[in-house]
Coordinates of C-alpha atoms and ligand atoms in Angstrom, one line a residue:
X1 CA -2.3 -10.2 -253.6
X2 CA -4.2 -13.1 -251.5
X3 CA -7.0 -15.0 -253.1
X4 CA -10.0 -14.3 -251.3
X5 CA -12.4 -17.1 -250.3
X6 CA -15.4 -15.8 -252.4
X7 CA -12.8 -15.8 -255.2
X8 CA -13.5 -19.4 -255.7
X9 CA -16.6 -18.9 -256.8
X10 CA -15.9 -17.1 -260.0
X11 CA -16.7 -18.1 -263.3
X12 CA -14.0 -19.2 -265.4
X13 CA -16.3 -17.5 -268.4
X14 CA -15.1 -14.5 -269.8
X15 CA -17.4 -11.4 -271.4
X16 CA -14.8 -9.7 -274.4
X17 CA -12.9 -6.5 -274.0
X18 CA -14.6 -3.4 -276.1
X19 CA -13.0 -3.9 -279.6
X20 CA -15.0 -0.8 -281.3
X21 CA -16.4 2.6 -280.6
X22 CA -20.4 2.5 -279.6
X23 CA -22.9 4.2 -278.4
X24 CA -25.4 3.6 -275.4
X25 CA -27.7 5.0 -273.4
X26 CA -26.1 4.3 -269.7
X27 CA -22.9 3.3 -269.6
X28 CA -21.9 1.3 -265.7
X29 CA -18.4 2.0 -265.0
X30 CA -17.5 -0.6 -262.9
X31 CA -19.0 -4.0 -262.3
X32 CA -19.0 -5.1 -258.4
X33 CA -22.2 -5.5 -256.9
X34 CA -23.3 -1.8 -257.6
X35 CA -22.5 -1.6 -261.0
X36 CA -24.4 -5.2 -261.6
X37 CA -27.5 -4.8 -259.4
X38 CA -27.8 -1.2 -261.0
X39 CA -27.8 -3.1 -264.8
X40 CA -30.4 -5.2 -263.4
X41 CA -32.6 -3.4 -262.4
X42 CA -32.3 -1.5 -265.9
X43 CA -32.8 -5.0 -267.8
X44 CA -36.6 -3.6 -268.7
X45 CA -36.7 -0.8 -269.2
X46 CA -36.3 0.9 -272.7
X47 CA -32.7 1.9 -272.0
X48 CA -29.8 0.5 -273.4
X49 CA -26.9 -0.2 -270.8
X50 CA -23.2 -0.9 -271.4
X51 CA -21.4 -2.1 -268.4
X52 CA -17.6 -2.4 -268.3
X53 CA -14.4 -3.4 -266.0
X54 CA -11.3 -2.5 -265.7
X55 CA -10.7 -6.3 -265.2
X56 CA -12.8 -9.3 -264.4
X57 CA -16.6 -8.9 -263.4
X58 CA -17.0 -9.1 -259.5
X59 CA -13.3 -9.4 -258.9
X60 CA -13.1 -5.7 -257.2
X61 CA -14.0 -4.9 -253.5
X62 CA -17.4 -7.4 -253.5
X63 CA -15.0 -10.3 -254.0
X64 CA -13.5 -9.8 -250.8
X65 CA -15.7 -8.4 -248.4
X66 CA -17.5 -10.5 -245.7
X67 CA -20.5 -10.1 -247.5
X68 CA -22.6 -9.5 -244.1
X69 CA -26.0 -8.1 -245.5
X70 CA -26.8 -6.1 -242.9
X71 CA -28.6 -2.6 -241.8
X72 CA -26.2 -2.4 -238.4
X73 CA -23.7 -0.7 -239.5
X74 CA -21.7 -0.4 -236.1
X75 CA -22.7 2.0 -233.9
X76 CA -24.4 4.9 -236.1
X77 CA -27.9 5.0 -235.6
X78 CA -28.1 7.4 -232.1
X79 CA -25.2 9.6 -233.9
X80 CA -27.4 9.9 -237.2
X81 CA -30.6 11.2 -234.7
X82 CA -28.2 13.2 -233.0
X83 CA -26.6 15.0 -236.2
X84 CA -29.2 14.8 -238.8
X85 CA -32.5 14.4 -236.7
X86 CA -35.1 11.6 -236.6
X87 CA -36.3 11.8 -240.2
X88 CA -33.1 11.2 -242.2
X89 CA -31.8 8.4 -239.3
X90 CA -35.2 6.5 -240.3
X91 CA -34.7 7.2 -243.9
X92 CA -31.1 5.4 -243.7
X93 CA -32.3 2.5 -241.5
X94 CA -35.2 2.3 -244.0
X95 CA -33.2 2.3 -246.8
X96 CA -30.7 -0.4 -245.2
X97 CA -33.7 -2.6 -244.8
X98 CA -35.6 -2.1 -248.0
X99 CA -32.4 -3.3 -249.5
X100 CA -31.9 -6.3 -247.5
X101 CA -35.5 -7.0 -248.5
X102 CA -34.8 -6.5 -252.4
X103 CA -31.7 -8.9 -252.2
X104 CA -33.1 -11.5 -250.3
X105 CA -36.9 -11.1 -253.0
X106 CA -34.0 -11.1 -255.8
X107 CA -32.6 -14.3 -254.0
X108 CA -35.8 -16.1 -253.7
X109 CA -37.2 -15.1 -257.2
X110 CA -34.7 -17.0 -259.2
X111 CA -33.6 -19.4 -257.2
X112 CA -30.2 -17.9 -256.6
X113 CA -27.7 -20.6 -254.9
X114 CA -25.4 -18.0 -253.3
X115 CA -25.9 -19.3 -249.9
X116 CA -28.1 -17.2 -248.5
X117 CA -28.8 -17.6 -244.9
X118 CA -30.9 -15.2 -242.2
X119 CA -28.8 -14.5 -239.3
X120 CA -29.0 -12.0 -236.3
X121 CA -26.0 -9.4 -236.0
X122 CA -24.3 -8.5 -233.1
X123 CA -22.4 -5.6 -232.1
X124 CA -20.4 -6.0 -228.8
X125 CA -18.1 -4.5 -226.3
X126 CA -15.8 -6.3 -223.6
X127 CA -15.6 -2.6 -222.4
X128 CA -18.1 -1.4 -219.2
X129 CA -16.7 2.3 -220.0
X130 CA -19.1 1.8 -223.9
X131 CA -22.2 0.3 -221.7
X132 CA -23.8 4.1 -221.9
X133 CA -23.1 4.5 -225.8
X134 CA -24.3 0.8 -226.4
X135 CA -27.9 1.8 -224.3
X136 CA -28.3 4.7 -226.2
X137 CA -27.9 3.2 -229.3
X138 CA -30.5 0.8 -228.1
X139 CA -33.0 3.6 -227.7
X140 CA -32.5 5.0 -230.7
X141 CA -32.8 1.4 -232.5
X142 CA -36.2 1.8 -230.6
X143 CA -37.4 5.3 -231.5
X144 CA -36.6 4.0 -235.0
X145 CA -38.4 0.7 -235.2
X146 CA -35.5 -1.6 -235.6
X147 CA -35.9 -4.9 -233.7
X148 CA -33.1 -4.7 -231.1
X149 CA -32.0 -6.4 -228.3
X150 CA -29.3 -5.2 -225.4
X151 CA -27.8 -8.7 -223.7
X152 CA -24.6 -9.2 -221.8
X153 CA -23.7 -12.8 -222.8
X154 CA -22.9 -14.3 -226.5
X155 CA -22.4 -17.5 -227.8
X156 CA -18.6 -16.2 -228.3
X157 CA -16.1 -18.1 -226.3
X158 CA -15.1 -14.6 -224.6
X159 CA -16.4 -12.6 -221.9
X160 CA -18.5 -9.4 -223.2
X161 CA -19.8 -6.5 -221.2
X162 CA -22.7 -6.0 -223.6
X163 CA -24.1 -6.7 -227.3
X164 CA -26.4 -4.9 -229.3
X165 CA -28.7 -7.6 -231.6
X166 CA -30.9 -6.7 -234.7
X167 CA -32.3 -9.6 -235.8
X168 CA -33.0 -11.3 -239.2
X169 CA -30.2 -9.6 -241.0
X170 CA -28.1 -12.0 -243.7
X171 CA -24.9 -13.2 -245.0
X172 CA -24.5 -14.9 -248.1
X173 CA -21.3 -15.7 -250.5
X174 CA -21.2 -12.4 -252.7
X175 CA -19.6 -13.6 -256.0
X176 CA -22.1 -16.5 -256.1
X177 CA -25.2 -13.6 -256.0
X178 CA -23.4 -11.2 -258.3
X179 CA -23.2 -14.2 -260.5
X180 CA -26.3 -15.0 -260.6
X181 CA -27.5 -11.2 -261.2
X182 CA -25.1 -11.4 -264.4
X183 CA -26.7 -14.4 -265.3
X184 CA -30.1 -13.1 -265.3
X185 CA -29.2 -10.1 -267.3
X186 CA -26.6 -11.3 -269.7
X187 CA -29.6 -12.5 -272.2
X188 CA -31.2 -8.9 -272.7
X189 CA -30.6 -7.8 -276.0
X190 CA -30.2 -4.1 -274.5
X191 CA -27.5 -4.7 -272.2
X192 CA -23.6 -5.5 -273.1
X193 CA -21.1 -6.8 -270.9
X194 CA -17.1 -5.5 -271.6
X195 CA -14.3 -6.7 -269.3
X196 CA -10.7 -5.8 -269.3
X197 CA -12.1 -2.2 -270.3
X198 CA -11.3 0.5 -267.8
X199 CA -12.5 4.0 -268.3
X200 CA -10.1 6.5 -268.2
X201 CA -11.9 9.9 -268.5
X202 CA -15.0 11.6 -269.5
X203 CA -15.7 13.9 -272.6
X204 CA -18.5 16.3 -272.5
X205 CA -19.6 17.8 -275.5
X206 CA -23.3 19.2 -276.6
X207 CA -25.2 17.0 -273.8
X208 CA -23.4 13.7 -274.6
X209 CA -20.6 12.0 -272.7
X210 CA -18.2 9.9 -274.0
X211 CA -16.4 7.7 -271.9
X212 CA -12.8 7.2 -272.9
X213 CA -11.1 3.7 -272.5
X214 CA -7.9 1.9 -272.3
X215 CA -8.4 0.1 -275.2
X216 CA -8.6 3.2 -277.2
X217 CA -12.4 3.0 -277.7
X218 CA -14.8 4.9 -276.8
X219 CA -18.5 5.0 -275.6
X220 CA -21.0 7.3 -276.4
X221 CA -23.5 7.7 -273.6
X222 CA -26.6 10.1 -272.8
X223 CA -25.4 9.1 -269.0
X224 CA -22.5 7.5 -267.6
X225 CA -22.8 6.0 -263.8
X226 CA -19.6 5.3 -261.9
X227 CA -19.6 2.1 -259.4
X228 CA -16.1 1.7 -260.4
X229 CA -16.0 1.9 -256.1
X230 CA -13.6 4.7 -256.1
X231 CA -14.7 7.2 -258.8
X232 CA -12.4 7.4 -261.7
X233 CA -13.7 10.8 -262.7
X234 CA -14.0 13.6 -260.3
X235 CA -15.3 16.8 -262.5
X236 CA -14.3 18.9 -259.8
X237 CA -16.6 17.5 -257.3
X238 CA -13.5 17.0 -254.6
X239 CA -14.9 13.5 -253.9
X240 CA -11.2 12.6 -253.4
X241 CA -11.0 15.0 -250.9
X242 CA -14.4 13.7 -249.0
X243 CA -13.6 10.1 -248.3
X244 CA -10.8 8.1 -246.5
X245 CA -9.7 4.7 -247.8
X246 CA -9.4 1.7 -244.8
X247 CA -7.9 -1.5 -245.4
X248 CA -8.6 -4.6 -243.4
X249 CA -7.9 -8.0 -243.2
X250 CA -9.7 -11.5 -243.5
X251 CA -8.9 -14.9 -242.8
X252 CA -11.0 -17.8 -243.5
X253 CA -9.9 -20.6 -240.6
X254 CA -11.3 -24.3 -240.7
X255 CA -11.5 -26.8 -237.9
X256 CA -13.2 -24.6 -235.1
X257 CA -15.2 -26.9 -232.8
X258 CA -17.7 -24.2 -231.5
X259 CA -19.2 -22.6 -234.2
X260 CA -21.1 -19.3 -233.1
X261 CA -24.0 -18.8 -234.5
X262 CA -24.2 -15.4 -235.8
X263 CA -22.6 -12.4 -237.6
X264 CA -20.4 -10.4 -234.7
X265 CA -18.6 -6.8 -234.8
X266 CA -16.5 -5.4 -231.9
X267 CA -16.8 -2.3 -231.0
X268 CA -14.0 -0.1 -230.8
X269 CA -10.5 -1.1 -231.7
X270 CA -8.9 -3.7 -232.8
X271 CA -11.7 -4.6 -234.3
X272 CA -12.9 -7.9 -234.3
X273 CA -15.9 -9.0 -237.0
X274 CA -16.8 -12.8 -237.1
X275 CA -18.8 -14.6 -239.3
X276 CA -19.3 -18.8 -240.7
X277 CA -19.5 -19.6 -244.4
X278 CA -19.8 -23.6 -245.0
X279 CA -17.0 -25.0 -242.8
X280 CA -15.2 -21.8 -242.5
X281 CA -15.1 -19.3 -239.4
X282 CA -13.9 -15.9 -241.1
X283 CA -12.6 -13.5 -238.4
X284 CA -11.5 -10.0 -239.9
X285 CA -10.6 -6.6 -238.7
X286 CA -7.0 -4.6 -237.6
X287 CA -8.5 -1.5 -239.9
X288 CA -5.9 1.2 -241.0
X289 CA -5.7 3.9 -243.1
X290 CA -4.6 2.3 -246.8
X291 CA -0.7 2.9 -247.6
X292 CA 0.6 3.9 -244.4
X293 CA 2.0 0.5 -242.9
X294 CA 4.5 -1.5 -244.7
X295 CA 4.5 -4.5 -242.1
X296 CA 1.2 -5.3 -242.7
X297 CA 2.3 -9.0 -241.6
X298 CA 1.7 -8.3 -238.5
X299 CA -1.9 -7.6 -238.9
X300 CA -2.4 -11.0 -240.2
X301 CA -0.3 -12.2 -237.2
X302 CA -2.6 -10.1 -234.6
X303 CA -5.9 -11.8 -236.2
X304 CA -4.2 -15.4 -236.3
X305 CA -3.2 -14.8 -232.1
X306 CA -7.0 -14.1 -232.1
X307 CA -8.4 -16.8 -233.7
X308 CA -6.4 -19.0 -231.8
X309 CA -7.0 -18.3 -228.6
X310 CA -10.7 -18.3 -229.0
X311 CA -11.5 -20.6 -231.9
X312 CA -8.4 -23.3 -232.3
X313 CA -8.7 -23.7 -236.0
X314 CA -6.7 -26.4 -237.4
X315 CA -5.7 -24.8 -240.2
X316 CA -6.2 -20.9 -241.5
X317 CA -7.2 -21.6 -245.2
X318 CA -7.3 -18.2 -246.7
X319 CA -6.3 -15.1 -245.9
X320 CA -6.8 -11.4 -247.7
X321 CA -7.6 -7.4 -247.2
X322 CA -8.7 -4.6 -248.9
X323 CA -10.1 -1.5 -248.6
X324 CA -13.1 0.6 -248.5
X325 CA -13.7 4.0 -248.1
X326 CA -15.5 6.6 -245.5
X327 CA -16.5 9.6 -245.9
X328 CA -16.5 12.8 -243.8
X329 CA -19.9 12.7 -242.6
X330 CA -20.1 8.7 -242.6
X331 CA -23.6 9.0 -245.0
X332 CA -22.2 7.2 -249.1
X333 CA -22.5 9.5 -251.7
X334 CA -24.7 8.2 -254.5
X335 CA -26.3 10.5 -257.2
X336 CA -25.1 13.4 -259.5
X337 CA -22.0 14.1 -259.4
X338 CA -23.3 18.2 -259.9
X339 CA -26.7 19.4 -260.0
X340 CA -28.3 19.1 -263.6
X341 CA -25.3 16.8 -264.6
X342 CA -25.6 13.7 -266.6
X343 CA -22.6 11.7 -264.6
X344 CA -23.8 9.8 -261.6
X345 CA -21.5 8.2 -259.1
X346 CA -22.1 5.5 -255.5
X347 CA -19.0 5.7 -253.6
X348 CA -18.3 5.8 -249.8
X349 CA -19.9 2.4 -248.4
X350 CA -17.3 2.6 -245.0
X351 CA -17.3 -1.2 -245.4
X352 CA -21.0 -1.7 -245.6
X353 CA -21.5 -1.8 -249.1
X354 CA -23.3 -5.2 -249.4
X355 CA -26.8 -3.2 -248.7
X356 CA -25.5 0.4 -249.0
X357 CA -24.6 -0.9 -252.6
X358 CA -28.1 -1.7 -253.4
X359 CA -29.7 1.2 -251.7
X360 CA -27.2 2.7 -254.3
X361 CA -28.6 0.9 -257.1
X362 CA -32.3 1.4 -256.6
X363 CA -31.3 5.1 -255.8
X364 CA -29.9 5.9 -259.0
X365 CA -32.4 3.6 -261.1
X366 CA -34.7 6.2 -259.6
X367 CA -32.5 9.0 -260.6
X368 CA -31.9 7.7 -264.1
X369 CA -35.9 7.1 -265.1
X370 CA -36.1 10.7 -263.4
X371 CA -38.7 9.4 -260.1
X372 CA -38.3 10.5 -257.2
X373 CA -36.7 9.0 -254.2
X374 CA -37.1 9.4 -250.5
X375 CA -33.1 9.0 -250.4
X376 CA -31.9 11.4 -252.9
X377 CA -31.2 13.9 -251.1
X378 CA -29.8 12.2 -247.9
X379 CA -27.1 10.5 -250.0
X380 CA -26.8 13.9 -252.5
X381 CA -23.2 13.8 -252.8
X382 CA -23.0 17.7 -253.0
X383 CA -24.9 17.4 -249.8
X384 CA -24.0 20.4 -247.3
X385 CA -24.0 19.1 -243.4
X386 CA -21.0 21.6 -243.1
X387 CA -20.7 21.2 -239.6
X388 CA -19.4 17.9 -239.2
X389 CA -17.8 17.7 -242.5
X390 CA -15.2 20.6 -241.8
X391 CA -14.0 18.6 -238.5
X392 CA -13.2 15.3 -240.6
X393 CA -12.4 17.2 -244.2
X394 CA -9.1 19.1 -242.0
X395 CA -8.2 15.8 -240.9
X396 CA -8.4 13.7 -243.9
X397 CA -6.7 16.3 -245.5
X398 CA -4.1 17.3 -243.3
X399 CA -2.9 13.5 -243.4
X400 CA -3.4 13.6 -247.0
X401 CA -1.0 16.6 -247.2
X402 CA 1.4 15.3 -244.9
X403 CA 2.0 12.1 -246.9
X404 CA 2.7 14.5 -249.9
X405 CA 5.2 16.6 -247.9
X406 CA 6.5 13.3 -246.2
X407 CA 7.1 11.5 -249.3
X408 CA 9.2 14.6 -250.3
X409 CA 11.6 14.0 -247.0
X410 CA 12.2 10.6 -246.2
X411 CA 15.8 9.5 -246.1
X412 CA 16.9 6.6 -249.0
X413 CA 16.8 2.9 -247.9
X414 CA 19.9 0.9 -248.7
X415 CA 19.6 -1.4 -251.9
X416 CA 21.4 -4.1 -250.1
X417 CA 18.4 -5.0 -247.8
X418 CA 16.5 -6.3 -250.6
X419 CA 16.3 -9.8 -250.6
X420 CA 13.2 -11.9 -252.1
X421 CA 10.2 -10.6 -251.2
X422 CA 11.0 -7.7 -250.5
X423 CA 11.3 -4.2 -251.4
X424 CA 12.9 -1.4 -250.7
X425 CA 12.8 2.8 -251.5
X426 CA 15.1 4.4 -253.6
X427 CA 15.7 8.2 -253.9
X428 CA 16.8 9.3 -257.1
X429 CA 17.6 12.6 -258.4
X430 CA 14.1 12.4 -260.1
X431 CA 12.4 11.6 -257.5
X432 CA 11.8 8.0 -255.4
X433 CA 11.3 4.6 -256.8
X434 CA 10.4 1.3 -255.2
X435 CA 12.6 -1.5 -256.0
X436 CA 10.8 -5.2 -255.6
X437 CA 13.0 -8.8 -256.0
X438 CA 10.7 -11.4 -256.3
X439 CA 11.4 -15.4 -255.4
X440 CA 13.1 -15.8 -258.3
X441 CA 15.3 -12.9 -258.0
X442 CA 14.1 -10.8 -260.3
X443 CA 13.7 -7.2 -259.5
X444 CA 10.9 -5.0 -260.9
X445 CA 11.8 -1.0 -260.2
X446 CA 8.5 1.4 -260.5
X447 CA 8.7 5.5 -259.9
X448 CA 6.9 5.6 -256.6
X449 CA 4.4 8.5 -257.7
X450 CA 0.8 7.7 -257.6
X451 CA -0.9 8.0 -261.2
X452 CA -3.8 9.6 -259.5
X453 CA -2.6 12.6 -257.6
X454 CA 0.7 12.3 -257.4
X455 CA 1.3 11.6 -253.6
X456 CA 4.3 8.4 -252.9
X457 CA 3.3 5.1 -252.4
X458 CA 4.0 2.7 -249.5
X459 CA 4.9 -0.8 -250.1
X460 CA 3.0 -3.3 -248.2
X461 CA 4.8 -6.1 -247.4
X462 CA 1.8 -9.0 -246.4
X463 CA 0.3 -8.1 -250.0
X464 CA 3.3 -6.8 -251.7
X465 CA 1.6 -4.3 -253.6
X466 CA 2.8 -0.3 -253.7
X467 CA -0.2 1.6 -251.9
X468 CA -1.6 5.3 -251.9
X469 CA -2.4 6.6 -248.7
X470 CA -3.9 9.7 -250.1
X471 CA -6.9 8.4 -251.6
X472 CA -5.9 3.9 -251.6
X473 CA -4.4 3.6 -255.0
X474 CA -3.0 -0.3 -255.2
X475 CA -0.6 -0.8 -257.5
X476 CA 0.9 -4.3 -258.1
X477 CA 5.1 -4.7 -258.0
X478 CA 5.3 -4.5 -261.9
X479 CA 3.0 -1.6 -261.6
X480 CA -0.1 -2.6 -262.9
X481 CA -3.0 -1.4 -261.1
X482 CA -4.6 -3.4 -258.6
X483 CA -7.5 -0.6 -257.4
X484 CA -8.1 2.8 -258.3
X485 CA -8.5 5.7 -258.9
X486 CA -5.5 5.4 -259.9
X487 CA -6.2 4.2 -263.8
X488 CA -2.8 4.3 -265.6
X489 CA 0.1 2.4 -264.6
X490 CA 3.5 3.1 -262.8
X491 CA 6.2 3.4 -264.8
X492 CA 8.2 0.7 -264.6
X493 CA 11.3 -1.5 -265.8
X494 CA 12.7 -4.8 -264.6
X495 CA 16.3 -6.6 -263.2
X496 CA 18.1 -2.5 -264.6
X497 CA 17.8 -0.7 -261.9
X498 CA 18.7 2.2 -264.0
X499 CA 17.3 5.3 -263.3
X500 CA 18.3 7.0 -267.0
X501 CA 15.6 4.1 -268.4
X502 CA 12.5 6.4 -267.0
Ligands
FAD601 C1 -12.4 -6.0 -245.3 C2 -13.8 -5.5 -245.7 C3 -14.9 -6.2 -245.2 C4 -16.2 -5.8 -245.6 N1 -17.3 -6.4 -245.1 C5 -18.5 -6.0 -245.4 C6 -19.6 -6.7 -244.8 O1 -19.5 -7.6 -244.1 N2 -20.8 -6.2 -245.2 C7 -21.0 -5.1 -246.0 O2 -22.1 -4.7 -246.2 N3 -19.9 -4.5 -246.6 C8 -18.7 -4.9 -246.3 N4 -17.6 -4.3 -246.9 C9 -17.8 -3.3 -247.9 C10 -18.2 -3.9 -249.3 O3 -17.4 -5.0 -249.5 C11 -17.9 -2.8 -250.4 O4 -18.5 -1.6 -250.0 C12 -18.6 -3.3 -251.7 O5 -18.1 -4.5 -252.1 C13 -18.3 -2.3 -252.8 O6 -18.8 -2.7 -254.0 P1 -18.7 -1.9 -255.3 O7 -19.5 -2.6 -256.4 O8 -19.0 -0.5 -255.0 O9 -17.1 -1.9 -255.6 P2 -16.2 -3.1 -256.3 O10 -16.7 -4.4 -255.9 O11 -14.8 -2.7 -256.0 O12 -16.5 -2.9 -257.8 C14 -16.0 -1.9 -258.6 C15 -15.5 -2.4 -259.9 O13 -15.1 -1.3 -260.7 C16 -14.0 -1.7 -261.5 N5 -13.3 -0.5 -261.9 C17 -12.5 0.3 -261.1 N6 -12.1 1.4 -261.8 C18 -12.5 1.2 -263.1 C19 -12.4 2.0 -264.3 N7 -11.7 3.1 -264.3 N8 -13.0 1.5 -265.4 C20 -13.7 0.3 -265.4 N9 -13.9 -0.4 -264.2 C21 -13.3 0.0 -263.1 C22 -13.2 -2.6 -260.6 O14 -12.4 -3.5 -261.4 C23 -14.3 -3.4 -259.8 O15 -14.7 -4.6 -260.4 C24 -16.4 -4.7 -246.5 C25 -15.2 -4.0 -247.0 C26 -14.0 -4.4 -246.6 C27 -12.8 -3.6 -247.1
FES602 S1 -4.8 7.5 -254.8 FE1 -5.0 9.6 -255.0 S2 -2.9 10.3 -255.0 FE2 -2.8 8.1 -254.9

């Protein structure tokens, strides 16, 4: 995998692994920036919080995002009128901006140095064909209060047709203001810190949970939360069926003259999303669905030709993807997993998790303490807007069961292509297996069936990882996992490419 520019910023200070059984009263699965801003905003109250991760602390999705803190999130707000009505568009704009508020109070209140800087956002089309879509999003930005502006120019070095602006939106580095929220918190005597502990699965027995782990441990909780992004635990909810993972890609490119001045999203496709950081201009975009291209070079390649025709960097610094997921009726699901349950889960950001995160975390605070929300039943995950969500849950899942059938059919790839750094599909009488040589030579052999659901992974070839295009399992070429759900590793064996070892 690429290092990611906010990657940098990451403490080289460790919190332990769980090395005993213990009991809590919440117990965070997952520690990104909903999993931290939940814990603290729990730091006073009575409770006693254990928060864990699979790995390091902020080193999931929030470490490579590009952290634009923003309530426009693309064009949504005259489709959310449209197929929810006026009250429940207003309550997610509301909720969007009450959460840009908290994290730029937060920000201020401690002093925070996570580069923090007030920026307008600008959605745009070169396009006259979306002029109609743009206006009516423009009136709905109106009937909603949100302070919009339609222009046709930029201070892009492109030709547009027309921009959307909201004003006063944000961008800041995100590992430096998860940091800081870790540092605030990691001082209360009622909350613990575990990394390198993932959860694996969830015991119910007479009203408590346990949360099982892969160190063999386990936690004993009145209520368990998942922010582990993807849930790791589905109780029959058929979240995994619900939501779609999307990878993109970043690049972080220095020496560009012109610097524009704010945060910018194309419309349409590819898309385009532009942003400054120090010295840096980070372009991103070329969104897929996660494990069904193996030459993702090219994506990199299409974002490079971009950047330099319009910017002329000297130099492309940094470069990375990942994924995020949408759901089927483009609303997150944060709150009980089922009515009356204990488990509690924020998923389904559709890459705007910097706010949706923390409308996540305020959400469930309220959830937890048992107040009332405005927004509890707008993000309800067993919410029922059937309509819409039939259209998108047949296509999600007719792809889903394609790749199933698909991995079941596809021919065998010769084992003399592979040459370093690359990799290449073997099918066995078992089943398939992905065969990687690294620089040095050495080849690492893993059984191509995800750990989650069992559909065959896809090599990607920029970030040489095997991913799941069911639900966006990364796994690393060894095996390891790189993102869930997926929890348990591939099985795997190195330089014998022996079948009879599995
Ligand atoms: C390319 C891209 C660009 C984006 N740009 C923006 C943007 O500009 N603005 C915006 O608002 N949003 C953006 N997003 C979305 C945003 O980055 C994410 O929605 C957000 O970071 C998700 O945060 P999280 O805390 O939910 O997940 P994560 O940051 O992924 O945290 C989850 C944590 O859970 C841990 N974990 C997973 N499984 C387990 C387990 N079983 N046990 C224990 N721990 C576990 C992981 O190690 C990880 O640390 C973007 C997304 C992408 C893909
Ligand atoms: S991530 Fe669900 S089957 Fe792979």
């Amino acid at each position: 995998m690429h290092q990611s520019l906010w990657s940098l910023s990451q403490k080289t200070s460790t919190y332990p692994p769980l090395s005993q059984h213990t009991k809590t009263d919440i117990c965070i699965v997952g520690a990104g920036i909903t999993g931290i801003t939940l814990a603290y905003l729990l730091k006073d109250t009575p409770l006693t919080i254990c928060l864990i991760d699979s790995d390091r602390v902020s080193s999931g999705t929030t470490a490579y995002t590009t952290a634009k803190v923003t309530a426009q999130h693309d064009l949504i707000y005259h489709e959310l009128i449209h197929t929810f009505g006026h009250y429940d568009a207003k309550c997610y704009a509301n909720a969007q901006l009450e959460a840009l508020d908290f994290i730029s109070q937060t920000i201020k209140q401690h002093r925070m140095d996570c580069e923090f800087e007030r920026k307008f956002s600008a959605i745009y089309t070169q396009n006259a064909h979306d002029i109609p879509l743009f206006e009516k999003e423009y009136a709905a930005y109106q009937e909603l209060g949100l302070k919009g502006r339609l222009v046709k120019t930029l201070d892009l070095p492109f030709p547009i047709e027309c921009a959307l602006i909201l004003e006063n939106q944000a961008q800041f580095n995100p590992v430096k203001y998860t940091t800081a929220l870790l540092e605030e918190i990691q001082t209360y005597p009622n909350i613990r810190i575990y990394e390198q502990t993932a959860a694996t699965d969830i015991k119910k027995k007479d009203g408590t949970l346990t949360v099982c782990t892969s160190l063999g441990y386990e936690i004993e909780a009145q209520k368990v939360v998942q922010t582990s992004h993807y849930p790791f635990y589905d109780d029959l909810s058929f979240l995994f069926a619900k939501m779609e993972a999307q990878t993109s890609y970043l690049m972080a490119c220095e020496g560009v003259k012109n610097m524009p001045e704010g945060m910018y999203l194309s419309y349409g496709q590819p898309t385009r999303s532009i942003r400054t950081y120090q010295n840096y201009l980070l372009v991103g975009g070329e969104d897929h669905r996660t494990g069904t291209e193996k030459e993702t070079k090219t994506r990199y390649e299409a974002l490079t030709r971009f950047a330099t025709q319009h910017f002329a960097p000297s130099n492309i610094s940094y470069r990375w993807s990942t994924e995020d997921y949408d759901t089927v009726d483009r609303l997150p699901y944060i709150g009980q997993m089922k009515q009356g349950d204990q488990i509690f889960v924020a998923t389904g950001f559709k890459k705007w998790g910097m706010t949706t995160s923390t409308v996540a975390a305020l959400l469930l605070k309220d959830l937890i303490l048992g107040q009332e929300s405005p927004y509890a039943s707008l993000f309800n995950p067993n919410r029922q807007h059937i309509a819409l969500q039939i259209k998108n849950l047949i296509r999600y899942n007719a792809q889903t069961a394609w790749e199933l059938v698909k991995g079941k059919l596809r021919a065998e790839e010769d084992l003399s292509q592979l040459t370093p750094g690359e990799a290449v599909v073997l099918k066995l009488d078992e089943g398939k297996y992905g065969v990687y040589m690294d620089e040095q030579g050495e080849t690492w052999m893993v059984d191509l069936t995800c750990p989650h659901l069992g559909c065959e992974l896809s090599f990607n070839r920029a970030e040489r990882t095997w991913d799941c295009p069911c639900h966006g399992s990364r796994l690393d070429v060894t095996g390891a996992v790189v993102s869930g759900p997926a929890h348990s590793a591939l099985k795997s064996t190195t330089n014998r490419i022996d079948p009879n070892l599995f």
